[in-house]
Coordinates of C-alpha atoms and ligand atoms in Angstrom, one line a residue:
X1209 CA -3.5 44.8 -139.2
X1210 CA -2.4 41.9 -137.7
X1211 CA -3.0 38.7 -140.3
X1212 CA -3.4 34.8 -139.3
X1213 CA -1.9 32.4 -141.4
X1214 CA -3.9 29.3 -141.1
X1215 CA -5.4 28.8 -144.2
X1216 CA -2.5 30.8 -146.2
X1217 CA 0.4 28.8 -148.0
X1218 CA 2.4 30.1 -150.7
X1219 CA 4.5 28.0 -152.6
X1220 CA 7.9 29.4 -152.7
X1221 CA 7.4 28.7 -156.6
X1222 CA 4.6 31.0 -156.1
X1223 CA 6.9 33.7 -154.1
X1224 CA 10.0 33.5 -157.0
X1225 CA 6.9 33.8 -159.8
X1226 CA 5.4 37.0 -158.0
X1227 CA 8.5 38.0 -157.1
X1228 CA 9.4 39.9 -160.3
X1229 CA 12.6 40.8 -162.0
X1230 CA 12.3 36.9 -163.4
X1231 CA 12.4 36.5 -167.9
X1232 CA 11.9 33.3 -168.7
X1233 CA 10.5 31.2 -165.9
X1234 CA 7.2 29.7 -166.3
X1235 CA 4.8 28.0 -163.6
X1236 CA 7.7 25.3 -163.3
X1237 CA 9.7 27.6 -161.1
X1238 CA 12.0 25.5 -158.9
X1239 CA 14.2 27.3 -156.5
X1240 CA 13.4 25.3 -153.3
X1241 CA 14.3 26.9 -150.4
X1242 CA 15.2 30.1 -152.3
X1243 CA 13.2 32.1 -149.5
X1244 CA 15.6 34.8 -149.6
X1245 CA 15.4 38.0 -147.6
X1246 CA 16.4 40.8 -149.0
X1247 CA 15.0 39.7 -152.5
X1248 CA 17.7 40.3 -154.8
X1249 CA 16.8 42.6 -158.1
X1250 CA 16.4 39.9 -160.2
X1251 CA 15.8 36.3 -159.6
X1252 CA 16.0 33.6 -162.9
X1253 CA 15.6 30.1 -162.2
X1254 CA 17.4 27.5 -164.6
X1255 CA 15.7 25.2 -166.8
X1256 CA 14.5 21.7 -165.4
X1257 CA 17.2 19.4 -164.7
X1258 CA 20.1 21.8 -164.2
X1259 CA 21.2 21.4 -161.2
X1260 CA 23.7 21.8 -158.9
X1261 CA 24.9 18.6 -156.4
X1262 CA 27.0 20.2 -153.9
X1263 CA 29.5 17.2 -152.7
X1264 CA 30.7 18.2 -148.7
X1265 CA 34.5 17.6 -150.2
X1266 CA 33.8 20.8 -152.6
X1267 CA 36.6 23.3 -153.4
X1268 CA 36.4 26.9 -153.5
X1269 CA 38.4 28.7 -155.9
X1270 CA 38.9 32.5 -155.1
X1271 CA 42.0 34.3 -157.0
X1272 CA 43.6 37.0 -155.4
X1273 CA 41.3 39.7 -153.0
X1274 CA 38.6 37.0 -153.3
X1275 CA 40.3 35.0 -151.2
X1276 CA 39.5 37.3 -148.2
X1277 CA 35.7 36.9 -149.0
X1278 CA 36.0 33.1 -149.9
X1279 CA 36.7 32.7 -146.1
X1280 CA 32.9 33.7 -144.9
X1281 CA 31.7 31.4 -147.8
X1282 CA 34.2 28.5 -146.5
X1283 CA 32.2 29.1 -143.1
X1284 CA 28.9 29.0 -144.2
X1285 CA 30.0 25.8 -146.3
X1286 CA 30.8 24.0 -143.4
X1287 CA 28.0 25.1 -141.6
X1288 CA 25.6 23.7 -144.2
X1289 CA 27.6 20.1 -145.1
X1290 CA 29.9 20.4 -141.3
X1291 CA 32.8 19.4 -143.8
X1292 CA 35.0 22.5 -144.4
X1293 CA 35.9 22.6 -148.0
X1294 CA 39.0 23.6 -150.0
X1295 CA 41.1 26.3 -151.4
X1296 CA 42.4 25.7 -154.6
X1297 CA 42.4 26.0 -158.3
X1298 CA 39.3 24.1 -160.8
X1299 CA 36.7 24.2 -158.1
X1300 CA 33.0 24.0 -158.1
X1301 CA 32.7 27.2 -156.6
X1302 CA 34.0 29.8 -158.3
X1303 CA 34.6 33.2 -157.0
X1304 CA 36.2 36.1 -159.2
X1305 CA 36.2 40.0 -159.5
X1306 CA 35.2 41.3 -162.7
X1307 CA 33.6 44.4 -164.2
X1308 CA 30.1 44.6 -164.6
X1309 CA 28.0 44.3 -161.3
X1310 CA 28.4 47.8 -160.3
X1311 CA 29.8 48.9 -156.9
X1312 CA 27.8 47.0 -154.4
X1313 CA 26.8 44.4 -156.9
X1314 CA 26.7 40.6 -158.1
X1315 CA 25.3 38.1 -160.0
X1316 CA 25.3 34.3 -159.0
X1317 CA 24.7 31.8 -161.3
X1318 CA 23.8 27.9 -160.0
X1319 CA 24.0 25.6 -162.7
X1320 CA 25.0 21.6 -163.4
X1321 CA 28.9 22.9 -164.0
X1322 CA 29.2 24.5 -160.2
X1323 CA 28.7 28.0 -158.6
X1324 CA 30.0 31.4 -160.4
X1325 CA 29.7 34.4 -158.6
X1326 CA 30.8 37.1 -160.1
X1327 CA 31.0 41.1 -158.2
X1328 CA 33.2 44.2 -159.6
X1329 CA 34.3 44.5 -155.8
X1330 CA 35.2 42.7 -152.5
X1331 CA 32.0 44.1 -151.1
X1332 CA 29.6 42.8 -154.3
X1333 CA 31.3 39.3 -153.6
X1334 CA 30.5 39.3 -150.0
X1335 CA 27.3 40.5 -150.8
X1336 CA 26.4 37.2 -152.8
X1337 CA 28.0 35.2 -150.5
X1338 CA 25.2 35.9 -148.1
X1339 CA 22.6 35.2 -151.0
X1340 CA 24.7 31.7 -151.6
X1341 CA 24.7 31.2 -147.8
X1342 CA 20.5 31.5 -147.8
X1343 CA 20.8 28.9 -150.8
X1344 CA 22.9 25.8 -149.8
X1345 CA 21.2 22.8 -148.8
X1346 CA 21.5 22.1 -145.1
X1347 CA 22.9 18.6 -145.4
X1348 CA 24.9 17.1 -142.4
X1349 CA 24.3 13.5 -142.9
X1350 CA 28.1 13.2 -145.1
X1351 CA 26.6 12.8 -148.5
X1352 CA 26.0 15.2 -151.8
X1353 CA 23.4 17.0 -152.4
X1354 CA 21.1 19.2 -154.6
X1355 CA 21.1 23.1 -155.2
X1356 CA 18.2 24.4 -157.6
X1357 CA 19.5 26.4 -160.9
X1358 CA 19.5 29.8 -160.7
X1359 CA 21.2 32.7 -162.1
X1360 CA 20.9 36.2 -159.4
X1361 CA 21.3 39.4 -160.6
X1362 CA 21.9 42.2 -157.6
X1363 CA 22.5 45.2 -156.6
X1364 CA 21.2 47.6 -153.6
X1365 CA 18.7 50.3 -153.7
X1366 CA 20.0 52.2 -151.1
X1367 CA 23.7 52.9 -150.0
X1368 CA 23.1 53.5 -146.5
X1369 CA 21.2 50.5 -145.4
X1370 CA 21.8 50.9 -141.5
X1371 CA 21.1 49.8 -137.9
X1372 CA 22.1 51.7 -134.6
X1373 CA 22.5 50.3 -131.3
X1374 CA 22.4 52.4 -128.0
X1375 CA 25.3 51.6 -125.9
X1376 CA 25.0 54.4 -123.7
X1377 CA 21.3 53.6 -121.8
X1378 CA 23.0 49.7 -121.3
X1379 CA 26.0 49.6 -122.0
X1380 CA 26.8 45.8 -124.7
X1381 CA 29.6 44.6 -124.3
X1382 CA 31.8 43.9 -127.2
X1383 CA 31.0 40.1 -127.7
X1384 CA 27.1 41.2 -127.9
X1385 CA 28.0 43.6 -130.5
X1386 CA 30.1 41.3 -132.6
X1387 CA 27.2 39.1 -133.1
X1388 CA 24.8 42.2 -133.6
X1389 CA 27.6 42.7 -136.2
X1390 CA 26.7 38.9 -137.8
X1391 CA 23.0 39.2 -137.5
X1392 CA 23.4 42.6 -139.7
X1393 CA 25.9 41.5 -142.6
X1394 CA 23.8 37.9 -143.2
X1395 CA 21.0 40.7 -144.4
X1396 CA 23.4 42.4 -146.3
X1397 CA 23.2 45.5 -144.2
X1398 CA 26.3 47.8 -143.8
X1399 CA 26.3 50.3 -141.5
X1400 CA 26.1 50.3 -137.8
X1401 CA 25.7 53.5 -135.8
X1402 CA 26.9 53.6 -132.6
X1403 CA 25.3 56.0 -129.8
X1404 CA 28.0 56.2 -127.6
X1405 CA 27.1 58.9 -125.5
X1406 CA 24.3 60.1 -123.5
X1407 CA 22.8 61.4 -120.3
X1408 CA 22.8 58.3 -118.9
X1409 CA 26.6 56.8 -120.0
X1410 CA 29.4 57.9 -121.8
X1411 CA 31.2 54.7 -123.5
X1412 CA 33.9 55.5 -125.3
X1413 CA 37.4 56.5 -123.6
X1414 CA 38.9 59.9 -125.3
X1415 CA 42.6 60.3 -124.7
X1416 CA 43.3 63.0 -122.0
X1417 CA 39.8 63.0 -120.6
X1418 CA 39.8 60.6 -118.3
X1419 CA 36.7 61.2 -116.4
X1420 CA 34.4 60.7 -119.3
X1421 CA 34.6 57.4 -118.6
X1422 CA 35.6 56.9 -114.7
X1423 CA 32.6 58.9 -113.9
X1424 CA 30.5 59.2 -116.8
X1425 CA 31.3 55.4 -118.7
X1426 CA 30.3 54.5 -114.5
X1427 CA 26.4 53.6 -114.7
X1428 CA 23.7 53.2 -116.7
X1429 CA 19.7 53.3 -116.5
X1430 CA 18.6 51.9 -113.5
X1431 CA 22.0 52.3 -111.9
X1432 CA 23.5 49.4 -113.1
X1433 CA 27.3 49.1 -113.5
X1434 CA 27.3 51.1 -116.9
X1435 CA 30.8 50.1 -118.6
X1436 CA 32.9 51.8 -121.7
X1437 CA 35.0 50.8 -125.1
X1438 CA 39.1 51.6 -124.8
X1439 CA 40.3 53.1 -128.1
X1440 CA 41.6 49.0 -128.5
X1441 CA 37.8 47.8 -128.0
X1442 CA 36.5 50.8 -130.7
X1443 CA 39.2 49.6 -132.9
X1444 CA 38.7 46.1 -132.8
X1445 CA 34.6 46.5 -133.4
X1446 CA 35.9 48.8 -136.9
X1447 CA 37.9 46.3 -137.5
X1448 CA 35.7 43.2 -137.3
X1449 CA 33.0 45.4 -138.9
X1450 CA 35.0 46.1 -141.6
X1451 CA 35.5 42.6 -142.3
X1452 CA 31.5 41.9 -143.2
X1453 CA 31.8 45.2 -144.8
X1454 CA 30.4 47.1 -142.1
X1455 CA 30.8 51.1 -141.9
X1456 CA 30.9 51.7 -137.9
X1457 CA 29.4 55.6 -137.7
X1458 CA 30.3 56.8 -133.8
X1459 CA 27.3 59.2 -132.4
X1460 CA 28.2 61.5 -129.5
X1461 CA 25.1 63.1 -129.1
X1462 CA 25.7 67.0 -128.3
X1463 CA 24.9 69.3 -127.5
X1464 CA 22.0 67.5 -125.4
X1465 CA 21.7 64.0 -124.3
X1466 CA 24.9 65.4 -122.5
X1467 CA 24.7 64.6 -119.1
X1468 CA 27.3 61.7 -118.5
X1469 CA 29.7 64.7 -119.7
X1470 CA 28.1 67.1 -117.4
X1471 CA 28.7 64.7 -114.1
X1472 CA 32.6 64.1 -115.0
X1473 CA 33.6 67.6 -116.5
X1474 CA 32.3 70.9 -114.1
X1475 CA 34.0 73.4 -116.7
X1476 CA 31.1 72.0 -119.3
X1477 CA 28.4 73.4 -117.0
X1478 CA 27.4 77.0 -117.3
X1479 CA 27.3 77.3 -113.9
X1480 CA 31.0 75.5 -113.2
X1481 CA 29.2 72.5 -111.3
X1482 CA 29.2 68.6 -112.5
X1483 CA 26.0 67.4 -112.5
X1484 CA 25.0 63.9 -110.1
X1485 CA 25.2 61.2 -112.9
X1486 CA 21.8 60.5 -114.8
X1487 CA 20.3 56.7 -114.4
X1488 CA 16.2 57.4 -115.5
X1489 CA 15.1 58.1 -118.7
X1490 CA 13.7 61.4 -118.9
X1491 CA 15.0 63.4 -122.1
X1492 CA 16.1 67.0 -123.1
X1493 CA 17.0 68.1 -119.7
X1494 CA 20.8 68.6 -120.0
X1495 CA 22.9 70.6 -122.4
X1496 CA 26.5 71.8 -122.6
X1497 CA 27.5 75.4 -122.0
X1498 CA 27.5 76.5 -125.8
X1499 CA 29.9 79.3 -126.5
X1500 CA 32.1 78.4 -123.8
X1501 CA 36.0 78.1 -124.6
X1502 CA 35.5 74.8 -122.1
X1503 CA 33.2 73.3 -124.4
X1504 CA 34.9 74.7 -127.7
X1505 CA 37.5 72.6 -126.5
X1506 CA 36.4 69.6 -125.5
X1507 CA 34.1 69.4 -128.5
X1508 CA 37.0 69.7 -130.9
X1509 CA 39.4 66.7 -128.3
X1510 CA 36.3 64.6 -128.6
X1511 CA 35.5 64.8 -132.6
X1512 CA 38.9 64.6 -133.4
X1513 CA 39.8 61.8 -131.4
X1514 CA 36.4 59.8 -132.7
X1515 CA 37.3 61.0 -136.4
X1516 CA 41.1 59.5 -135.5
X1517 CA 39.6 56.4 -134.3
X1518 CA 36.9 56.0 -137.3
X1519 CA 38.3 54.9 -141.0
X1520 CA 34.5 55.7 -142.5
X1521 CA 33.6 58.8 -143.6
X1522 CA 31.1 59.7 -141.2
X1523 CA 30.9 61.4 -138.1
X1524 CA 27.6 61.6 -135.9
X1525 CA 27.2 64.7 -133.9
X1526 CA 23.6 63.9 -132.5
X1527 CA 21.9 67.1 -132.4
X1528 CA 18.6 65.6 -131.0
X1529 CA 15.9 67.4 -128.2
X1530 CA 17.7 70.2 -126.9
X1531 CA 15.2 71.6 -125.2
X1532 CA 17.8 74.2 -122.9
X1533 CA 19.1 76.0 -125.7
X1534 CA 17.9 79.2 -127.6
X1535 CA 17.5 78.5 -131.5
X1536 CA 20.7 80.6 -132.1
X1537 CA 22.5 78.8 -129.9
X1538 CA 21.7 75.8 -131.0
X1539 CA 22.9 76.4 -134.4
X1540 CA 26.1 78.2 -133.4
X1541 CA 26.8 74.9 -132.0
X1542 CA 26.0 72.6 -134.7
X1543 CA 28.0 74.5 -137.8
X1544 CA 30.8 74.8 -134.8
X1545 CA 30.6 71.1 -134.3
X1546 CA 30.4 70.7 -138.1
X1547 CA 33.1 72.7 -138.9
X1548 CA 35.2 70.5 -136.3
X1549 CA 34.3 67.6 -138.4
X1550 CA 34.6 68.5 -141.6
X1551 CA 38.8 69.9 -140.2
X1552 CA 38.9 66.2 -139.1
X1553 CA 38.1 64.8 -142.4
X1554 CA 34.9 63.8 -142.0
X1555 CA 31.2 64.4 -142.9
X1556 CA 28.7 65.1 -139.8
X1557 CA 25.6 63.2 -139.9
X1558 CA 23.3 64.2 -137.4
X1559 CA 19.4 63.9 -135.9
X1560 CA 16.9 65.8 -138.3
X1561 CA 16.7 68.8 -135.7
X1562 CA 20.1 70.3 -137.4
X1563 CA 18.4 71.3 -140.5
X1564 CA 17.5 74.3 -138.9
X1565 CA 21.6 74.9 -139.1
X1566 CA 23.9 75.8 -142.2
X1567 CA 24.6 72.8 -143.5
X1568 CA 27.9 71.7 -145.3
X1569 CA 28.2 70.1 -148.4
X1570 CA 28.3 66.5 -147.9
X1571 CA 26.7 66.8 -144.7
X1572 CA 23.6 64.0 -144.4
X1573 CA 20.3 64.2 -141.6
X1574 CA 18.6 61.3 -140.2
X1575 CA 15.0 61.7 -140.0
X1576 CA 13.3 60.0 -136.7
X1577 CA 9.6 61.9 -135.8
X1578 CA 6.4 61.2 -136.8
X1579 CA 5.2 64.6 -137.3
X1580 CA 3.4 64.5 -141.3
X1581 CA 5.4 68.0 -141.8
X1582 CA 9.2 67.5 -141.4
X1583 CA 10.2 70.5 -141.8
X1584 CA 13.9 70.3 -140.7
X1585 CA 14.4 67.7 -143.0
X1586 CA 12.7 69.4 -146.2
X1587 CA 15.4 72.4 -144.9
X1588 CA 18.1 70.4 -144.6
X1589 CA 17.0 68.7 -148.4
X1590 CA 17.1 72.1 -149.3
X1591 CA 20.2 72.9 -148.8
X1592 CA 21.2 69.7 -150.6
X1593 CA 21.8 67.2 -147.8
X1594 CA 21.3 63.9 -148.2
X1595 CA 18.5 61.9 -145.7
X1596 CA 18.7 58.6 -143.8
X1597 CA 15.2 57.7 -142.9
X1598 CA 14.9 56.3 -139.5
X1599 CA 10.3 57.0 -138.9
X1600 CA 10.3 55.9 -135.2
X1601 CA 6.4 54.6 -136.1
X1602 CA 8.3 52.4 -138.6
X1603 CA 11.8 51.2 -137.4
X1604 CA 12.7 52.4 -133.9
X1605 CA 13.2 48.7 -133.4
X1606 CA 12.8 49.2 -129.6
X1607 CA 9.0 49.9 -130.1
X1608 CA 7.0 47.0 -128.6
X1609 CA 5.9 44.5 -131.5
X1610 CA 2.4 44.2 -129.2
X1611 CA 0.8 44.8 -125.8
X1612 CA 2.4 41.6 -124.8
X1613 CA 6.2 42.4 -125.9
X1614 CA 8.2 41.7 -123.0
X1615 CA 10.2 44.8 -123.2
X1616 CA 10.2 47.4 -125.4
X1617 CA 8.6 51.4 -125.5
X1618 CA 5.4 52.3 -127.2
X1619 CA 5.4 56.0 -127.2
X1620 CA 5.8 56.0 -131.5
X1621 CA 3.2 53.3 -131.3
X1622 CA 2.9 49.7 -131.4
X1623 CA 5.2 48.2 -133.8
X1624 CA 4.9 45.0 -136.3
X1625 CA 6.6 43.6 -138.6
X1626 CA 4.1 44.6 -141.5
X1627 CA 5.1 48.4 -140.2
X1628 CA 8.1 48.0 -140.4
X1629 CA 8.2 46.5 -143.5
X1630 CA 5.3 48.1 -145.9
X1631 CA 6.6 51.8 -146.8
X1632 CA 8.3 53.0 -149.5
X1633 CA 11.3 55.4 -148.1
X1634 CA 10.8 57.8 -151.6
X1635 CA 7.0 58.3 -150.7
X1636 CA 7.5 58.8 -146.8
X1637 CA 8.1 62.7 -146.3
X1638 CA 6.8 65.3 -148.8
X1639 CA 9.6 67.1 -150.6
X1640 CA 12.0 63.9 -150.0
X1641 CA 12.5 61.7 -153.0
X1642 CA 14.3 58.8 -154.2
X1643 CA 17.5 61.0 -155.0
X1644 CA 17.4 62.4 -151.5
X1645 CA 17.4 59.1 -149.6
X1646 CA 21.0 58.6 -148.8
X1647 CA 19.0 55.3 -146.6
X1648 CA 17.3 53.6 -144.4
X1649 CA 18.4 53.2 -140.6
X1650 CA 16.6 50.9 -138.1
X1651 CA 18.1 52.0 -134.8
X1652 CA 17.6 50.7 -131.5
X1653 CA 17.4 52.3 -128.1
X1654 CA 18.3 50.5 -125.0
X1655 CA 16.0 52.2 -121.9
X1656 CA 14.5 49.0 -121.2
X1657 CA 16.9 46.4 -122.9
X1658 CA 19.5 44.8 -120.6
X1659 CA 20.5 41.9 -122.4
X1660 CA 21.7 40.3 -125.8
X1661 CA 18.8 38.0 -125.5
X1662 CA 15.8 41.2 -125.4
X1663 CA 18.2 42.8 -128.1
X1664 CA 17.4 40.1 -130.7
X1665 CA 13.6 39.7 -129.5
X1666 CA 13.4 43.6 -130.8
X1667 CA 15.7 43.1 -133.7
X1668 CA 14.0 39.9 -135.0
X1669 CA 12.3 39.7 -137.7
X1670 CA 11.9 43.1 -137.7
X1671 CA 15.8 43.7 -138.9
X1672 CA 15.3 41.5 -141.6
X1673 CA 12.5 43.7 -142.8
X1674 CA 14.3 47.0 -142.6
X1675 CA 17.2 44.9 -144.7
X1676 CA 14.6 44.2 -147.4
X1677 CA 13.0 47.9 -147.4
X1678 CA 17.0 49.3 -148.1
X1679 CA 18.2 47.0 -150.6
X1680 CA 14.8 45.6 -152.7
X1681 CA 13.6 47.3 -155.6
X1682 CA 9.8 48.6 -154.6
X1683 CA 8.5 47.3 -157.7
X1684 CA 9.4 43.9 -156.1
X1685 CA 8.2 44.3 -152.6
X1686 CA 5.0 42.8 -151.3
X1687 CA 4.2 42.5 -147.8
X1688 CA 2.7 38.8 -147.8
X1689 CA 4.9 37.5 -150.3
X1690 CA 7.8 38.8 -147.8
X1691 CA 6.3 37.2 -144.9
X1692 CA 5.8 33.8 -146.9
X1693 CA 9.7 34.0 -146.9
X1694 CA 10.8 35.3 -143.8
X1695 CA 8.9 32.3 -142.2
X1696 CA 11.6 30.0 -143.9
X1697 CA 14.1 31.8 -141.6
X1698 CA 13.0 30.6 -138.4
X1699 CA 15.0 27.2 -138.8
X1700 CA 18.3 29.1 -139.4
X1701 CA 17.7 31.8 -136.3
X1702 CA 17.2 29.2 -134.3
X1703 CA 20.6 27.4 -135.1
X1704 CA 22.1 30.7 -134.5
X1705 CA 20.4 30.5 -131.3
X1706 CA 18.9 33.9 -131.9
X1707 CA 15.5 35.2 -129.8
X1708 CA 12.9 36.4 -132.0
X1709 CA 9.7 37.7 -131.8
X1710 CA 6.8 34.8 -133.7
X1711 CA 4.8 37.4 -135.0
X1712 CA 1.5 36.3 -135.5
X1713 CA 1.6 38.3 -138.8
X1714 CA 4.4 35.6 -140.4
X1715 CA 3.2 31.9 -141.5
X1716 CA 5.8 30.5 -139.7
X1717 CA 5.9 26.1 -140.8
X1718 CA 4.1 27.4 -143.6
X1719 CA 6.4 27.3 -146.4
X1720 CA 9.5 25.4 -146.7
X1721 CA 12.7 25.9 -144.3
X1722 CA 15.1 28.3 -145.8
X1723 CA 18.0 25.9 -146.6
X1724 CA 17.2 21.8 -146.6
Ligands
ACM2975 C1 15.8 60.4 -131.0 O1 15.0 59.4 -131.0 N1 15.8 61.3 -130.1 C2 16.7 60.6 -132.1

């Protein structure tokens, strides 16, 4: 249902009061520009009068691995006052690692004697330094000024709180997913799967397989110019991922989705010819020649070189629409291709369809249909996988918004932000509770996406949403009350220059910018 805002204004007192997770707050509740998105677990705002006045000369202090986080906090500093503070000892702001907050954890506490936040790891700090970030007063004119009281209890719902990009339809180059990267870790999500591999591209170079790339890295849908990641690019998106505390999780989709492999390799093919490269948008057409000692071997140069490549845990083997294969087949090849990844060190992930396979311990499925009866997925539970939830009616972020989206599909339907946003990931699937959410993944696929601008149109705000469905408690999530906040978030995209979609569902100018 698509809501108009006109005659709707929430306070943001109004939003912290509903917001739950609050003791001791009354009517008087006076985090000003607290709109923040995700809502952390619990929310306490100080007593009247306790205050913070953030002077632009402020110094951080940040002992020891801190120090590594206190450099994203520095930034955001000097983006808010455009004075870049100091490192030293006695600061104002006060970073330190201590037991307590739990792995992913923080708590921030805003109060007349400075800022404490206080995590049990790297990752807990970084985490409230994005909360802080959504807090500081935007104040460029040179002088002082005033942070609301507040002490910030946190810690995510979900471990796998995901988004995926589709290089392989358009290939991004690795600017566009650097700032993809940004967009994700201000929201506090951390992991980004990458589908690197498809029928129309294939953009990652494998050592001694040249003509993955020359041929297959060559176009793209539409027959554009295509393009591909060296091992150096690959390396330097883990490593630049890894610094917002980003999991990257590489997808080469097999043993469909397979053509761009098909056109450079003829020993893949069944019948010992390449196929013409792919550029339209058809799907489940193409498959490798399973049980071939061709394939057996490029499958296990390919996942070991992406399991070489990848510090996370995770491999993605795809395992989506294969639509040439016989069932047995098609399982031969995915407990093959998991074997291969668990011998590299890894643990597969893969599209929900492998649940009709034997599935290895550790092994997770990512759930992406429609269909009310899932039953790969309740298989897959079964056998004690773990699930990343990915409904395409819900976050397949390259759904068209409206009939008026400039770009976008619509075969899962028509996508707003209140779908996105308003579904609880334990109550989604029969047979697939709480303890067997591994996640939540919003991925986005690129058919008709040829630019970073169009990306962010798709992404924004519905990104933001999926960020709050992975880490909010859903005792604390309300669809209005979120959009009440999310509107405070326009003023910041837009001095991060980022395209997004003015749902008419969100009362943007309604409540008060984010930071001030
Ligand atoms: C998919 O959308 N085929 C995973």
């Amino acid at each position: 249902m698509v809501k108009r805002w006109s005659t709707v204004r929430l306070t943001l007192a109004a939003v912290l009061v509903w917001a739950g997770g609050m003791t001791g707050c009354g009517a008087d509740v006076r985090v000003e520009g607290a709109a923040l998105v995700p809502l952390p677990a619990s929310v306490v705002p100080a007593a009247e009068g306790e205050d913070f006045t953030l002077e632009p000369a402020v110094v951080i202090t940040a002992p020891g691995e801190a120090a590594g986080v206190a450099e994203h906090l520095a930034l955001a500093v000097q983006e808010a006052t455009g004075q870049r503070p100091q490192a030293g000892p006695d600061g104002a702001i006060r970073l330190a690692l201590t037991p307590g907050a739990g792995a992913e954890g923080y708590e921030l506490v805003v109060g007349p004697d400075g800022v404490d936040l206080r995590a049990e790891t790297t990752a807990g700090l970084f985490y409230g330094v994005q909360t802080l970030r959504q807090l500081l007063p935007q104040a460029r004119d040179g002088g002082p000024s005033r942070m609301a009281g507040v002490r910030i209890t946190d810690r995510p719902r979900f471990a796998w709180r995901g988004a995926m990009l589709d290089v392989a339809r358009h290939f991004r180059p690795v600017a566009d997913v650097k700032r993809y990267l940004d967009l994700m870790a201000a929201y506090k999500l951390n992991v980004l799967h990458l589908h690197l591999t498809d029928d129309q591209g294939w953009r990652l170079a494998i050592a001694g397989r040249p003509e993955l790339t020359r041929i297959g890295g060559s176009t793209q849908v539409g027959g554009g110019p295509g393009g591909f990641y060296t091992a150096d690019d690959y390396r330097e998106l883990v490593k630049y991922a890894s610094d917002r505390f980003i999991d990257i999780v590489p997808e080469i989709d097999m043993p469909g989705h397979t053509n761009a492999a098909l056109a450079s390799y003829a020993e893949l093919n069944c019948d010992g010819r390449a196929r013409e490269p792919y550029t339209g948008i058809e799907v489940g057409f193409s498959t490798l020649c399973v049980g071939s000692a061709a394939t057996d071997r490029f499958v296990s140069d390919v996942i070991a070189e992406v399991a070489r490549l990848t510090p996370g845990d995770y491999v993605h083997i795809g395992g989506d629409e294969v639509r040439e294969l016989s069932e047995a087949d098609y399982t031969r090849f995915v407990e093959r291709a998991q074997e291969l990844v668990v011998r590299a060190g890894k643990r597969m992930v893969a599209w929900q369809e492998v649940g009709k396979a034997r599935l290895a311990p550790g092994s997770v499925v990512q759930y992406w249909q429609t269909r009310e009866e899932p039953d790969d997925v309740v298989n897959a539970v079964r056998q004690g996988a773990k699930v990343v939830l990915s409904p395409a009616s819900r976050v397949y972020l390259d759904m068209k918004y409206d009939s008026d989206s400039r770009v976008g599909q619509q075969w899962a339907g028509l996508v707003e932000v209140e779908d996105s946003y308003d579904w609880d990931p334990a109550a989604l699937l029969p047979g697939v509770g709480e303890a067997a959410v591994l996640g939540v993944e919003a991925p986005l696929w690129t058919e008709t996406v040829t630019n970073i601008d169009d990306l962010e149109y798709l992404a924004f705000p519905r990104l933001p949403a999926v960020a709050e469905v992975a880490w909010t408690p859903q005792k604390s999530r309300d669809f209005e009350v979120f959009a009440s906040r999310l509107a405070g978030h326009a003023e910041m995209w837009r001095r991060w220059g980022v395209d997004f979609h003015e749902s008419p569902q969100i009362p943007w100018g309604t409540t008060d910018p984010l930071t001030r």
